[in-house]
Amino acid sequence: MRLTRRDVLRAGLAGTAASLAPLGCAPRPAPTPVDPGTDFVAALLTDMHVDANNDSAPGFAQALRKMMDRPQQPEMLITGGDLAMDILATSEEEADAQYALFEDQLSAIDIPVHHTMGNHDMLGVFPDSGVDPADPKYGKQYFRDRFGNGSTYQSFDWEGWHFVILDSLGIRDRAYIGHIDAEQLAWLDDDLAASGKPTVVTTHVPLVSNYIEMQRGTEEGIPGGISVTNVHEVVPILEKHPVKLVLTGHLHINESFRYNGIEYATVGAVSGNWWKGARNGFEEGFALLEFRGQDVSWRYVDYGWEVEEETLTEAS
């Protein structure tokens, strides 16, 4: 019998997942099986906010174990941004320490990883960081050098699908807003036209969200850092091409709706309420994506993280 690349990958990852299980733990209940018609599975983990000064490292490690502990393991991982707790207001040295901890936890898995840049992944943007805008690592350049292979956006193909990771952030007056610039929009249109494949798009900042409306209504308007301010320029490009799903993070909540045949979804955070419990009732978790032919669906997985009472007391 001829083995496919996917068969080989799954066989190798089975051993990896077993090695991630902590010693001495009681057997876990069998994970929920995927649909037997699923072609492949991928995962999106967003808003990890890893830092040495909280419980983020063991929490992130637990999320990774849960991600791999299933009969049909993810073939790849996309991170949705905010990998570190925050480098908007830190020096390069402090940023290096946060990302070293993040990468140390991530090294426990052996599947391809593609990173999305979050607002908290931009170095020294806030004035109190002490970083001069003339610094060669200022703002987005730190991410380009460390995670982006020289860019803050990219695309790639996997198993007959096309994946696009967008840079959804702008810097204005040493603050961030949700924005996709004109150069990137032109690239996006060309990239999708050249692909022609069914496509999943990820950004950090949502293109659109109902979060503000749900929290306080519409009278005050939507702050520029909540969603992409020029969404009206982005959506027409997506609608010209076979885009099936747009996945985002940033808000630490779950929401999903369809518009003109495209599903727009915001995925809850691995960190929940920044490692202090649930965020507006949304538990710590991540998204599993299941691909079947020309269709994709996703579901949110609560990986079982519980905040210690003493941690909550100290945080308050």
PDB file of C-alpha atoms in Angstrom:
ATOM      1  CA  MET A   1       0.000   0.000   0.000  1.00  0.00           C
ATOM      2  CA  ARG A   2       1.322   3.458  -0.925  1.00  0.00           C
ATOM      3  CA  LEU A   3       1.698   5.860   2.005  1.00  0.00           C
ATOM      4  CA  THR A   4       0.782   9.479   1.407  1.00  0.00           C
ATOM      5  CA  ARG A   5       2.668  12.402   2.912  1.00  0.00           C
ATOM      6  CA  ARG A   6      -0.233  12.889   5.318  1.00  0.00           C
ATOM      7  CA  ASP A   7       0.024   9.237   6.499  1.00  0.00           C
ATOM      8  CA  VAL A   8       3.712   9.684   7.256  1.00  0.00           C
ATOM      9  CA  LEU A   9       3.122  12.999   9.023  1.00  0.00           C
ATOM     10  CA  ARG A  10       0.367  11.580  11.206  1.00  0.00           C
ATOM     11  CA  ALA A  11       2.457   8.553  12.167  1.00  0.00           C
ATOM     12  CA  GLY A  12       5.317  10.790  13.261  1.00  0.00           C
ATOM     13  CA  LEU A  13       3.102  13.173  15.196  1.00  0.00           C
ATOM     14  CA  ALA A  14       1.481  10.361  17.151  1.00  0.00           C
ATOM     15  CA  GLY A  15       4.784   9.819  18.936  1.00  0.00           C
ATOM     16  CA  THR A  16       5.220  13.560  19.443  1.00  0.00           C
ATOM     17  CA  ALA A  17       1.832  13.912  21.096  1.00  0.00           C
ATOM     18  CA  ALA A  18       2.540  10.984  23.410  1.00  0.00           C
ATOM     19  CA  SER A  19       5.823  12.571  24.505  1.00  0.00           C
ATOM     20  CA  LEU A  20       4.008  15.783  25.465  1.00  0.00           C
ATOM     21  CA  ALA A  21       1.806  14.043  28.056  1.00  0.00           C
ATOM     22  CA  PRO A  22       3.007  14.850  31.602  1.00  0.00           C
ATOM     23  CA  LEU A  23       4.376  11.913  33.572  1.00  0.00           C
ATOM     24  CA  GLY A  24       2.227  10.478  36.325  1.00  0.00           C
ATOM     25  CA  CYS A  25      -1.060  11.875  34.977  1.00  0.00           C
ATOM     26  CA  ALA A  26      -4.182   9.763  34.956  1.00  0.00           C
ATOM     27  CA  PRO A  27      -5.313   8.586  31.500  1.00  0.00           C
ATOM     28  CA  ARG A  28      -7.246  11.269  29.627  1.00  0.00           C
ATOM     29  CA  PRO A  29     -10.709  10.642  28.258  1.00  0.00           C
ATOM     30  CA  ALA A  30     -10.717   9.898  24.541  1.00  0.00           C
ATOM     31  CA  PRO A  31     -10.801  13.160  22.539  1.00  0.00           C
ATOM     32  CA  THR A  32     -13.814  13.873  20.385  1.00  0.00           C
ATOM     33  CA  PRO A  33     -13.217  12.206  16.994  1.00  0.00           C
ATOM     34  CA  VAL A  34     -13.411  14.275  13.846  1.00  0.00           C
ATOM     35  CA  ASP A  35     -15.766  13.526  11.004  1.00  0.00           C
ATOM     36  CA  PRO A  36     -14.380  10.449   9.178  1.00  0.00           C
ATOM     37  CA  GLY A  37     -14.646  12.426   5.948  1.00  0.00           C
ATOM     38  CA  THR A  38     -12.197  15.074   7.120  1.00  0.00           C
ATOM     39  CA  ASP A  39      -9.282  15.505   4.712  1.00  0.00           C
ATOM     40  CA  PHE A  40      -7.021  17.279   7.180  1.00  0.00           C
ATOM     41  CA  VAL A  41      -7.037  19.312  10.377  1.00  0.00           C
ATOM     42  CA  ALA A  42      -5.239  22.568  11.214  1.00  0.00           C
ATOM     43  CA  ALA A  43      -5.249  24.710  14.346  1.00  0.00           C
ATOM     44  CA  LEU A  44      -5.356  28.416  15.144  1.00  0.00           C
ATOM     45  CA  LEU A  45      -4.024  29.486  18.539  1.00  0.00           C
ATOM     46  CA  THR A  46      -4.239  33.205  19.210  1.00  0.00           C
ATOM     47  CA  ASP A  47      -3.466  35.707  21.970  1.00  0.00           C
ATOM     48  CA  MET A  48      -1.079  33.575  24.010  1.00  0.00           C
ATOM     49  CA  HIS A  49       0.418  36.605  25.804  1.00  0.00           C
ATOM     50  CA  VAL A  50       3.385  34.629  27.109  1.00  0.00           C
ATOM     51  CA  ASP A  51       5.440  36.214  29.884  1.00  0.00           C
ATOM     52  CA  ALA A  52       7.570  34.949  32.763  1.00  0.00           C
ATOM     53  CA  ASN A  53       5.559  36.962  35.319  1.00  0.00           C
ATOM     54  CA  ASN A  54       2.348  34.911  35.105  1.00  0.00           C
ATOM     55  CA  ASP A  55       1.096  31.357  34.486  1.00  0.00           C
ATOM     56  CA  SER A  56       1.243  31.737  30.726  1.00  0.00           C
ATOM     57  CA  ALA A  57       4.075  29.271  30.043  1.00  0.00           C
ATOM     58  CA  PRO A  58       2.396  26.202  31.606  1.00  0.00           C
ATOM     59  CA  GLY A  59      -0.953  27.360  30.248  1.00  0.00           C
ATOM     60  CA  PHE A  60       0.369  27.639  26.699  1.00  0.00           C
ATOM     61  CA  ALA A  61       2.066  24.241  27.070  1.00  0.00           C
ATOM     62  CA  GLN A  62      -1.247  22.712  28.173  1.00  0.00           C
ATOM     63  CA  ALA A  63      -3.015  24.188  25.150  1.00  0.00           C
ATOM     64  CA  LEU A  64      -0.393  22.680  22.832  1.00  0.00           C
ATOM     65  CA  ARG A  65      -0.783  19.246  24.450  1.00  0.00           C
ATOM     66  CA  LYS A  66      -4.558  19.427  24.054  1.00  0.00           C
ATOM     67  CA  MET A  67      -4.140  20.476  20.423  1.00  0.00           C
ATOM     68  CA  MET A  68      -2.064  17.383  19.638  1.00  0.00           C
ATOM     69  CA  ASP A  69      -4.036  14.925  21.782  1.00  0.00           C
ATOM     70  CA  ARG A  70      -6.577  13.753  19.213  1.00  0.00           C
ATOM     71  CA  PRO A  71      -6.971  10.907  16.686  1.00  0.00           C
ATOM     72  CA  GLN A  72      -6.471  13.173  13.656  1.00  0.00           C
ATOM     73  CA  GLN A  73      -3.808  15.626  14.726  1.00  0.00           C
ATOM     74  CA  PRO A  74      -3.325  19.045  13.162  1.00  0.00           C
ATOM     75  CA  GLU A  75      -0.965  19.057  10.219  1.00  0.00           C
ATOM     76  CA  MET A  76      -0.029  22.678  10.829  1.00  0.00           C
ATOM     77  CA  LEU A  77      -0.529  25.525  13.285  1.00  0.00           C
ATOM     78  CA  ILE A  78      -1.297  29.176  12.600  1.00  0.00           C
ATOM     79  CA  THR A  79      -0.813  31.613  15.451  1.00  0.00           C
ATOM     80  CA  GLY A  80      -3.190  34.563  15.488  1.00  0.00           C
ATOM     81  CA  GLY A  81      -0.926  37.206  17.025  1.00  0.00           C
ATOM     82  CA  ASP A  82      -0.054  38.578  20.471  1.00  0.00           C
ATOM     83  CA  LEU A  83       2.488  35.829  20.957  1.00  0.00           C
ATOM     84  CA  ALA A  84       4.130  37.675  23.852  1.00  0.00           C
ATOM     85  CA  MET A  85       2.393  39.454  26.691  1.00  0.00           C
ATOM     86  CA  ASP A  86       3.359  42.879  25.345  1.00  0.00           C
ATOM     87  CA  ILE A  87       6.282  44.580  23.632  1.00  0.00           C
ATOM     88  CA  LEU A  88       4.503  47.819  22.762  1.00  0.00           C
ATOM     89  CA  ALA A  89       5.911  49.358  25.926  1.00  0.00           C
ATOM     90  CA  THR A  90       9.170  47.431  26.372  1.00  0.00           C
ATOM     91  CA  SER A  91      12.807  47.455  25.322  1.00  0.00           C
ATOM     92  CA  GLU A  92      14.267  44.977  22.836  1.00  0.00           C
ATOM     93  CA  GLU A  93      15.906  43.057  25.681  1.00  0.00           C
ATOM     94  CA  GLU A  94      12.576  42.564  27.459  1.00  0.00           C
ATOM     95  CA  ALA A  95      10.965  41.544  24.163  1.00  0.00           C
ATOM     96  CA  ASP A  96      13.682  38.954  23.569  1.00  0.00           C
ATOM     97  CA  ALA A  97      13.002  37.394  26.975  1.00  0.00           C
ATOM     98  CA  GLN A  98       9.263  37.100  26.350  1.00  0.00           C
ATOM     99  CA  TYR A  99       9.673  35.525  22.907  1.00  0.00           C
ATOM    100  CA  ALA A 100      12.370  33.127  24.119  1.00  0.00           C
ATOM    101  CA  LEU A 101       9.835  31.752  26.606  1.00  0.00           C
ATOM    102  CA  PHE A 102       7.160  31.554  23.905  1.00  0.00           C
ATOM    103  CA  GLU A 103       9.468  29.701  21.519  1.00  0.00           C
ATOM    104  CA  ASP A 104      10.623  27.340  24.261  1.00  0.00           C
ATOM    105  CA  GLN A 105       7.048  26.125  24.787  1.00  0.00           C
ATOM    106  CA  LEU A 106       6.382  25.959  21.043  1.00  0.00           C
ATOM    107  CA  SER A 107       9.433  23.751  20.491  1.00  0.00           C
ATOM    108  CA  ALA A 108       7.538  20.818  22.061  1.00  0.00           C
ATOM    109  CA  ILE A 109       5.571  20.283  18.834  1.00  0.00           C
ATOM    110  CA  ASP A 110       6.932  19.271  15.455  1.00  0.00           C
ATOM    111  CA  ILE A 111       4.525  20.619  12.841  1.00  0.00           C
ATOM    112  CA  PRO A 112       4.830  23.668  10.567  1.00  0.00           C
ATOM    113  CA  VAL A 113       3.935  26.954  12.275  1.00  0.00           C
ATOM    114  CA  HIS A 114       2.934  30.197  10.539  1.00  0.00           C
ATOM    115  CA  HIS A 115       2.745  33.372  12.616  1.00  0.00           C
ATOM    116  CA  THR A 116       0.343  36.304  12.434  1.00  0.00           C
ATOM    117  CA  MET A 117       1.520  39.622  13.912  1.00  0.00           C
ATOM    118  CA  GLY A 118      -0.561  41.109  16.736  1.00  0.00           C
ATOM    119  CA  ASN A 119      -0.559  44.620  18.114  1.00  0.00           C
ATOM    120  CA  HIS A 120       1.366  43.430  21.178  1.00  0.00           C
ATOM    121  CA  ASP A 121       4.058  42.051  18.838  1.00  0.00           C
ATOM    122  CA  MET A 122       5.192  45.530  17.679  1.00  0.00           C
ATOM    123  CA  LEU A 123       8.290  46.744  19.496  1.00  0.00           C
ATOM    124  CA  GLY A 124       8.354  49.986  21.437  1.00  0.00           C
ATOM    125  CA  VAL A 125       5.440  51.755  19.761  1.00  0.00           C
ATOM    126  CA  PHE A 126       4.236  53.355  22.993  1.00  0.00           C
ATOM    127  CA  PRO A 127       6.402  56.332  24.051  1.00  0.00           C
ATOM    128  CA  ASP A 128       6.989  54.971  27.566  1.00  0.00           C
ATOM    129  CA  SER A 129       8.890  52.017  26.047  1.00  0.00           C
ATOM    130  CA  GLY A 130      11.965  54.205  25.698  1.00  0.00           C
ATOM    131  CA  VAL A 131      12.468  52.911  22.131  1.00  0.00           C
ATOM    132  CA  ASP A 132      13.249  55.586  19.543  1.00  0.00           C
ATOM    133  CA  PRO A 133      11.233  55.302  16.298  1.00  0.00           C
ATOM    134  CA  ALA A 134      14.596  55.520  14.519  1.00  0.00           C
ATOM    135  CA  ASP A 135      15.645  52.223  16.150  1.00  0.00           C
ATOM    136  CA  PRO A 136      16.075  49.595  13.378  1.00  0.00           C
ATOM    137  CA  LYS A 137      13.865  47.130  15.315  1.00  0.00           C
ATOM    138  CA  TYR A 138      11.099  49.649  16.110  1.00  0.00           C
ATOM    139  CA  GLY A 139       7.489  48.739  15.449  1.00  0.00           C
ATOM    140  CA  LYS A 140       6.904  45.973  12.914  1.00  0.00           C
ATOM    141  CA  GLN A 141      10.546  45.388  12.041  1.00  0.00           C
ATOM    142  CA  TYR A 142      11.139  43.283  15.145  1.00  0.00           C
ATOM    143  CA  PHE A 143       8.431  40.840  14.020  1.00  0.00           C
ATOM    144  CA  ARG A 144       9.664  40.847  10.402  1.00  0.00           C
ATOM    145  CA  ASP A 145      13.134  39.822  11.537  1.00  0.00           C
ATOM    146  CA  ARG A 146      12.144  37.252  14.149  1.00  0.00           C
ATOM    147  CA  PHE A 147       9.037  35.568  12.724  1.00  0.00           C
ATOM    148  CA  GLY A 148       8.123  36.969   9.310  1.00  0.00           C
ATOM    149  CA  ASN A 149      11.098  36.156   7.071  1.00  0.00           C
ATOM    150  CA  GLY A 150      11.249  39.853   6.245  1.00  0.00           C
ATOM    151  CA  SER A 151       7.497  40.452   5.930  1.00  0.00           C
ATOM    152  CA  THR A 152       4.434  40.945   8.118  1.00  0.00           C
ATOM    153  CA  TYR A 153       2.096  39.135   5.708  1.00  0.00           C
ATOM    154  CA  GLN A 154       2.347  35.993   3.597  1.00  0.00           C
ATOM    155  CA  SER A 155       0.469  33.244   1.778  1.00  0.00           C
ATOM    156  CA  PHE A 156       1.045  29.534   1.283  1.00  0.00           C
ATOM    157  CA  ASP A 157      -0.724  26.420  -0.017  1.00  0.00           C
ATOM    158  CA  TRP A 158      -1.564  23.271   1.909  1.00  0.00           C
ATOM    159  CA  GLU A 159      -3.425  20.169   0.729  1.00  0.00           C
ATOM    160  CA  GLY A 160      -5.249  21.956  -2.088  1.00  0.00           C
ATOM    161  CA  TRP A 161      -6.123  25.018   0.024  1.00  0.00           C
ATOM    162  CA  HIS A 162      -4.687  28.521   0.006  1.00  0.00           C
ATOM    163  CA  PHE A 163      -3.901  30.367   3.248  1.00  0.00           C
ATOM    164  CA  VAL A 164      -3.346  34.115   3.561  1.00  0.00           C
ATOM    165  CA  ILE A 165      -1.973  35.802   6.683  1.00  0.00           C
ATOM    166  CA  LEU A 166      -2.543  39.559   6.690  1.00  0.00           C
ATOM    167  CA  ASP A 167      -0.956  42.413   8.614  1.00  0.00           C
ATOM    168  CA  SER A 168      -4.011  44.165  10.060  1.00  0.00           C
ATOM    169  CA  LEU A 169      -2.182  46.913  11.950  1.00  0.00           C
ATOM    170  CA  GLY A 170      -1.212  50.510  11.356  1.00  0.00           C
ATOM    171  CA  ILE A 171       0.918  52.818  13.525  1.00  0.00           C
ATOM    172  CA  ARG A 172      -0.250  56.413  13.966  1.00  0.00           C
ATOM    173  CA  ASP A 173       1.038  58.918  16.517  1.00  0.00           C
ATOM    174  CA  ARG A 174       2.822  56.131  18.438  1.00  0.00           C
ATOM    175  CA  ALA A 175      -0.374  54.133  18.851  1.00  0.00           C
ATOM    176  CA  TYR A 176      -1.887  51.270  16.857  1.00  0.00           C
ATOM    177  CA  ILE A 177      -5.055  51.050  14.788  1.00  0.00           C
ATOM    178  CA  GLY A 178      -6.645  48.304  12.724  1.00  0.00           C
ATOM    179  CA  HIS A 179      -5.650  49.000   9.128  1.00  0.00           C
ATOM    180  CA  ILE A 180      -4.523  47.185   5.962  1.00  0.00           C
ATOM    181  CA  ASP A 181      -2.411  49.443   3.769  1.00  0.00           C
ATOM    182  CA  ALA A 182      -2.761  50.016   0.030  1.00  0.00           C
ATOM    183  CA  GLU A 183       0.378  48.068  -0.917  1.00  0.00           C
ATOM    184  CA  GLN A 184      -0.883  45.013   0.933  1.00  0.00           C
ATOM    185  CA  LEU A 185      -4.365  45.321  -0.596  1.00  0.00           C
ATOM    186  CA  ALA A 186      -2.864  45.264  -4.102  1.00  0.00           C
ATOM    187  CA  TRP A 187      -0.758  42.235  -3.149  1.00  0.00           C
ATOM    188  CA  LEU A 188      -3.827  40.496  -1.710  1.00  0.00           C
ATOM    189  CA  ASP A 189      -5.847  40.927  -4.903  1.00  0.00           C
ATOM    190  CA  ASP A 190      -2.984  39.619  -7.050  1.00  0.00           C
ATOM    191  CA  ASP A 191      -2.259  36.734  -4.700  1.00  0.00           C
ATOM    192  CA  LEU A 192      -5.866  35.510  -4.583  1.00  0.00           C
ATOM    193  CA  ALA A 193      -6.255  35.854  -8.354  1.00  0.00           C
ATOM    194  CA  ALA A 194      -3.121  33.785  -8.952  1.00  0.00           C
ATOM    195  CA  SER A 195      -4.227  31.068  -6.520  1.00  0.00           C
ATOM    196  CA  GLY A 196      -7.824  30.286  -7.476  1.00  0.00           C
ATOM    197  CA  LYS A 197      -7.961  27.759  -4.620  1.00  0.00           C
ATOM    198  CA  PRO A 198     -10.442  27.740  -1.723  1.00  0.00           C
ATOM    199  CA  THR A 199      -8.922  30.109   0.815  1.00  0.00           C
ATOM    200  CA  VAL A 200      -8.711  30.781   4.536  1.00  0.00           C
ATOM    201  CA  VAL A 201      -7.562  34.252   5.619  1.00  0.00           C
ATOM    202  CA  THR A 202      -6.218  35.122   9.065  1.00  0.00           C
ATOM    203  CA  THR A 203      -5.644  38.522  10.615  1.00  0.00           C
ATOM    204  CA  HIS A 204      -5.096  39.604  14.186  1.00  0.00           C
ATOM    205  CA  VAL A 205      -7.463  42.559  14.342  1.00  0.00           C
ATOM    206  CA  PRO A 206     -10.962  41.568  13.158  1.00  0.00           C
ATOM    207  CA  LEU A 207     -12.123  42.958   9.850  1.00  0.00           C
ATOM    208  CA  VAL A 208     -15.541  43.347  11.472  1.00  0.00           C
ATOM    209  CA  SER A 209     -16.930  42.569  14.927  1.00  0.00           C
ATOM    210  CA  ASN A 210     -20.125  42.909  16.935  1.00  0.00           C
ATOM    211  CA  TYR A 211     -18.206  43.140  20.218  1.00  0.00           C
ATOM    212  CA  ILE A 212     -18.611  46.874  20.857  1.00  0.00           C
ATOM    213  CA  GLU A 213     -22.296  46.763  19.927  1.00  0.00           C
ATOM    214  CA  MET A 214     -22.846  43.914  22.370  1.00  0.00           C
ATOM    215  CA  GLN A 215     -20.985  45.721  25.148  1.00  0.00           C
ATOM    216  CA  ARG A 216     -22.291  49.297  24.856  1.00  0.00           C
ATOM    217  CA  GLY A 217     -24.415  49.785  21.751  1.00  0.00           C
ATOM    218  CA  THR A 218     -23.553  51.876  18.716  1.00  0.00           C
ATOM    219  CA  GLU A 219     -23.970  55.502  19.787  1.00  0.00           C
ATOM    220  CA  GLU A 220     -20.313  56.093  20.670  1.00  0.00           C
ATOM    221  CA  GLY A 221     -18.819  54.494  17.545  1.00  0.00           C
ATOM    222  CA  ILE A 222     -16.048  51.907  17.274  1.00  0.00           C
ATOM    223  CA  PRO A 223     -12.483  52.733  18.427  1.00  0.00           C
ATOM    224  CA  GLY A 224      -9.848  52.417  15.723  1.00  0.00           C
ATOM    225  CA  GLY A 225      -7.985  49.686  17.591  1.00  0.00           C
ATOM    226  CA  ILE A 226     -10.956  47.303  17.800  1.00  0.00           C
ATOM    227  CA  SER A 227     -11.423  46.376  14.130  1.00  0.00           C
ATOM    228  CA  VAL A 228      -9.946  47.189  10.716  1.00  0.00           C
ATOM    229  CA  THR A 229     -10.804  50.798   9.911  1.00  0.00           C
ATOM    230  CA  ASN A 230     -10.740  50.319   6.128  1.00  0.00           C
ATOM    231  CA  VAL A 231     -12.673  47.053   6.023  1.00  0.00           C
ATOM    232  CA  HIS A 232     -14.743  48.494   3.171  1.00  0.00           C
ATOM    233  CA  GLU A 233     -11.617  48.287   0.989  1.00  0.00           C
ATOM    234  CA  VAL A 234     -10.738  44.734   2.044  1.00  0.00           C
ATOM    235  CA  VAL A 235     -14.041  42.862   1.766  1.00  0.00           C
ATOM    236  CA  PRO A 236     -14.654  43.606  -1.954  1.00  0.00           C
ATOM    237  CA  ILE A 237     -11.300  41.988  -2.736  1.00  0.00           C
ATOM    238  CA  LEU A 238     -12.154  38.871  -0.722  1.00  0.00           C
ATOM    239  CA  GLU A 239     -15.556  38.567  -2.392  1.00  0.00           C
ATOM    240  CA  LYS A 240     -13.989  38.414  -5.873  1.00  0.00           C
ATOM    241  CA  HIS A 241     -12.210  35.184  -4.982  1.00  0.00           C
ATOM    242  CA  PRO A 242     -13.064  31.781  -3.393  1.00  0.00           C
ATOM    243  CA  VAL A 243     -12.439  32.900   0.205  1.00  0.00           C
ATOM    244  CA  LYS A 244     -14.348  30.622   2.560  1.00  0.00           C
ATOM    245  CA  LEU A 245     -13.326  31.762   6.030  1.00  0.00           C
ATOM    246  CA  VAL A 246     -11.684  34.755   7.745  1.00  0.00           C
ATOM    247  CA  LEU A 247     -10.300  34.001  11.224  1.00  0.00           C
ATOM    248  CA  THR A 248      -9.156  36.667  13.675  1.00  0.00           C
ATOM    249  CA  GLY A 249      -8.209  37.137  17.329  1.00  0.00           C
ATOM    250  CA  HIS A 250      -7.471  40.293  19.339  1.00  0.00           C
ATOM    251  CA  LEU A 251     -10.757  40.570  21.278  1.00  0.00           C
ATOM    252  CA  HIS A 252     -10.445  37.342  23.321  1.00  0.00           C
ATOM    253  CA  ILE A 253     -14.029  36.317  22.469  1.00  0.00           C
ATOM    254  CA  ASN A 254     -15.843  33.956  20.093  1.00  0.00           C
ATOM    255  CA  GLU A 255     -18.199  35.267  17.447  1.00  0.00           C
ATOM    256  CA  SER A 256     -19.094  34.242  13.915  1.00  0.00           C
ATOM    257  CA  PHE A 257     -21.350  35.411  11.093  1.00  0.00           C
ATOM    258  CA  ARG A 258     -21.670  35.113   7.317  1.00  0.00           C
ATOM    259  CA  TYR A 259     -21.745  37.929   4.775  1.00  0.00           C
ATOM    260  CA  ASN A 260     -22.031  37.304   1.038  1.00  0.00           C
ATOM    261  CA  GLY A 261     -20.920  33.690   1.386  1.00  0.00           C
ATOM    262  CA  ILE A 262     -17.838  34.303   3.578  1.00  0.00           C
ATOM    263  CA  GLU A 263     -17.701  33.378   7.262  1.00  0.00           C
ATOM    264  CA  TYR A 264     -16.064  35.993   9.485  1.00  0.00           C
ATOM    265  CA  ALA A 265     -15.048  34.583  12.866  1.00  0.00           C
ATOM    266  CA  THR A 266     -13.273  35.938  15.925  1.00  0.00           C
ATOM    267  CA  VAL A 267     -11.598  33.224  18.011  1.00  0.00           C
ATOM    268  CA  GLY A 268     -11.211  33.278  21.786  1.00  0.00           C
ATOM    269  CA  ALA A 269      -7.803  33.550  23.405  1.00  0.00           C
ATOM    270  CA  VAL A 270      -5.446  30.884  24.696  1.00  0.00           C
ATOM    271  CA  SER A 271      -4.885  33.341  27.566  1.00  0.00           C
ATOM    272  CA  GLY A 272      -8.593  33.987  28.203  1.00  0.00           C
ATOM    273  CA  ASN A 273      -8.734  37.206  30.199  1.00  0.00           C
ATOM    274  CA  TRP A 274      -4.935  37.610  30.041  1.00  0.00           C
ATOM    275  CA  TRP A 275      -4.422  34.576  32.306  1.00  0.00           C
ATOM    276  CA  LYS A 276      -6.903  35.830  34.917  1.00  0.00           C
ATOM    277  CA  GLY A 277      -9.829  33.566  34.018  1.00  0.00           C
ATOM    278  CA  ALA A 278     -12.549  33.741  31.386  1.00  0.00           C
ATOM    279  CA  ARG A 279     -13.022  36.859  29.240  1.00  0.00           C
ATOM    280  CA  ASN A 280     -16.658  38.003  29.185  1.00  0.00           C
ATOM    281  CA  GLY A 281     -17.656  34.381  29.780  1.00  0.00           C
ATOM    282  CA  PHE A 282     -15.359  32.982  27.053  1.00  0.00           C
ATOM    283  CA  GLU A 283     -13.009  30.349  28.460  1.00  0.00           C
ATOM    284  CA  GLU A 284      -9.372  29.883  27.473  1.00  0.00           C
ATOM    285  CA  GLY A 285      -9.192  27.918  24.218  1.00  0.00           C
ATOM    286  CA  PHE A 286      -8.252  27.644  20.564  1.00  0.00           C
ATOM    287  CA  ALA A 287      -9.769  26.792  17.176  1.00  0.00           C
ATOM    288  CA  LEU A 288      -9.569  23.491  15.314  1.00  0.00           C
ATOM    289  CA  LEU A 289     -10.180  23.738  11.566  1.00  0.00           C
ATOM    290  CA  GLU A 290     -11.513  20.694   9.725  1.00  0.00           C
ATOM    291  CA  PHE A 291     -11.222  20.590   5.916  1.00  0.00           C
ATOM    292  CA  ARG A 292     -13.431  18.417   3.722  1.00  0.00           C
ATOM    293  CA  GLY A 293     -13.119  18.847  -0.035  1.00  0.00           C
ATOM    294  CA  GLN A 294     -14.032  22.479  -0.801  1.00  0.00           C
ATOM    295  CA  ASP A 295     -15.470  23.124   2.677  1.00  0.00           C
ATOM    296  CA  VAL A 296     -13.985  24.168   6.005  1.00  0.00           C
ATOM    297  CA  SER A 297     -15.512  24.338   9.470  1.00  0.00           C
ATOM    298  CA  TRP A 298     -14.069  25.288  12.817  1.00  0.00           C
ATOM    299  CA  ARG A 299     -14.854  24.659  16.446  1.00  0.00           C
ATOM    300  CA  TYR A 300     -13.594  26.151  19.674  1.00  0.00           C
ATOM    301  CA  VAL A 301     -11.757  23.864  22.075  1.00  0.00           C
ATOM    302  CA  ASP A 302     -11.659  24.675  25.798  1.00  0.00           C
ATOM    303  CA  TYR A 303      -8.364  23.064  26.783  1.00  0.00           C
ATOM    304  CA  GLY A 304      -9.243  22.880  30.476  1.00  0.00           C
ATOM    305  CA  TRP A 305      -7.092  25.636  31.971  1.00  0.00           C
ATOM    306  CA  GLU A 306      -8.174  26.707  35.432  1.00  0.00           C
ATOM    307  CA  VAL A 307      -6.813  29.749  37.260  1.00  0.00           C
ATOM    308  CA  GLU A 308      -5.617  29.104  40.806  1.00  0.00           C
ATOM    309  CA  GLU A 309      -7.574  31.028  43.436  1.00  0.00           C
ATOM    310  CA  GLU A 310      -4.360  32.480  44.892  1.00  0.00           C
ATOM    311  CA  THR A 311      -3.430  33.803  41.442  1.00  0.00           C
ATOM    312  CA  LEU A 312      -6.768  35.572  41.158  1.00  0.00           C
ATOM    313  CA  THR A 313      -6.335  37.063  44.641  1.00  0.00           C
ATOM    314  CA  GLU A 314      -2.872  38.378  43.795  1.00  0.00           C
ATOM    315  CA  ALA A 315      -4.099  39.806  40.476  1.00  0.00           C
ATOM    316  CA  SER A 316      -6.932  41.679  42.146  1.00  0.00           C
TER     317      SER A 316
END
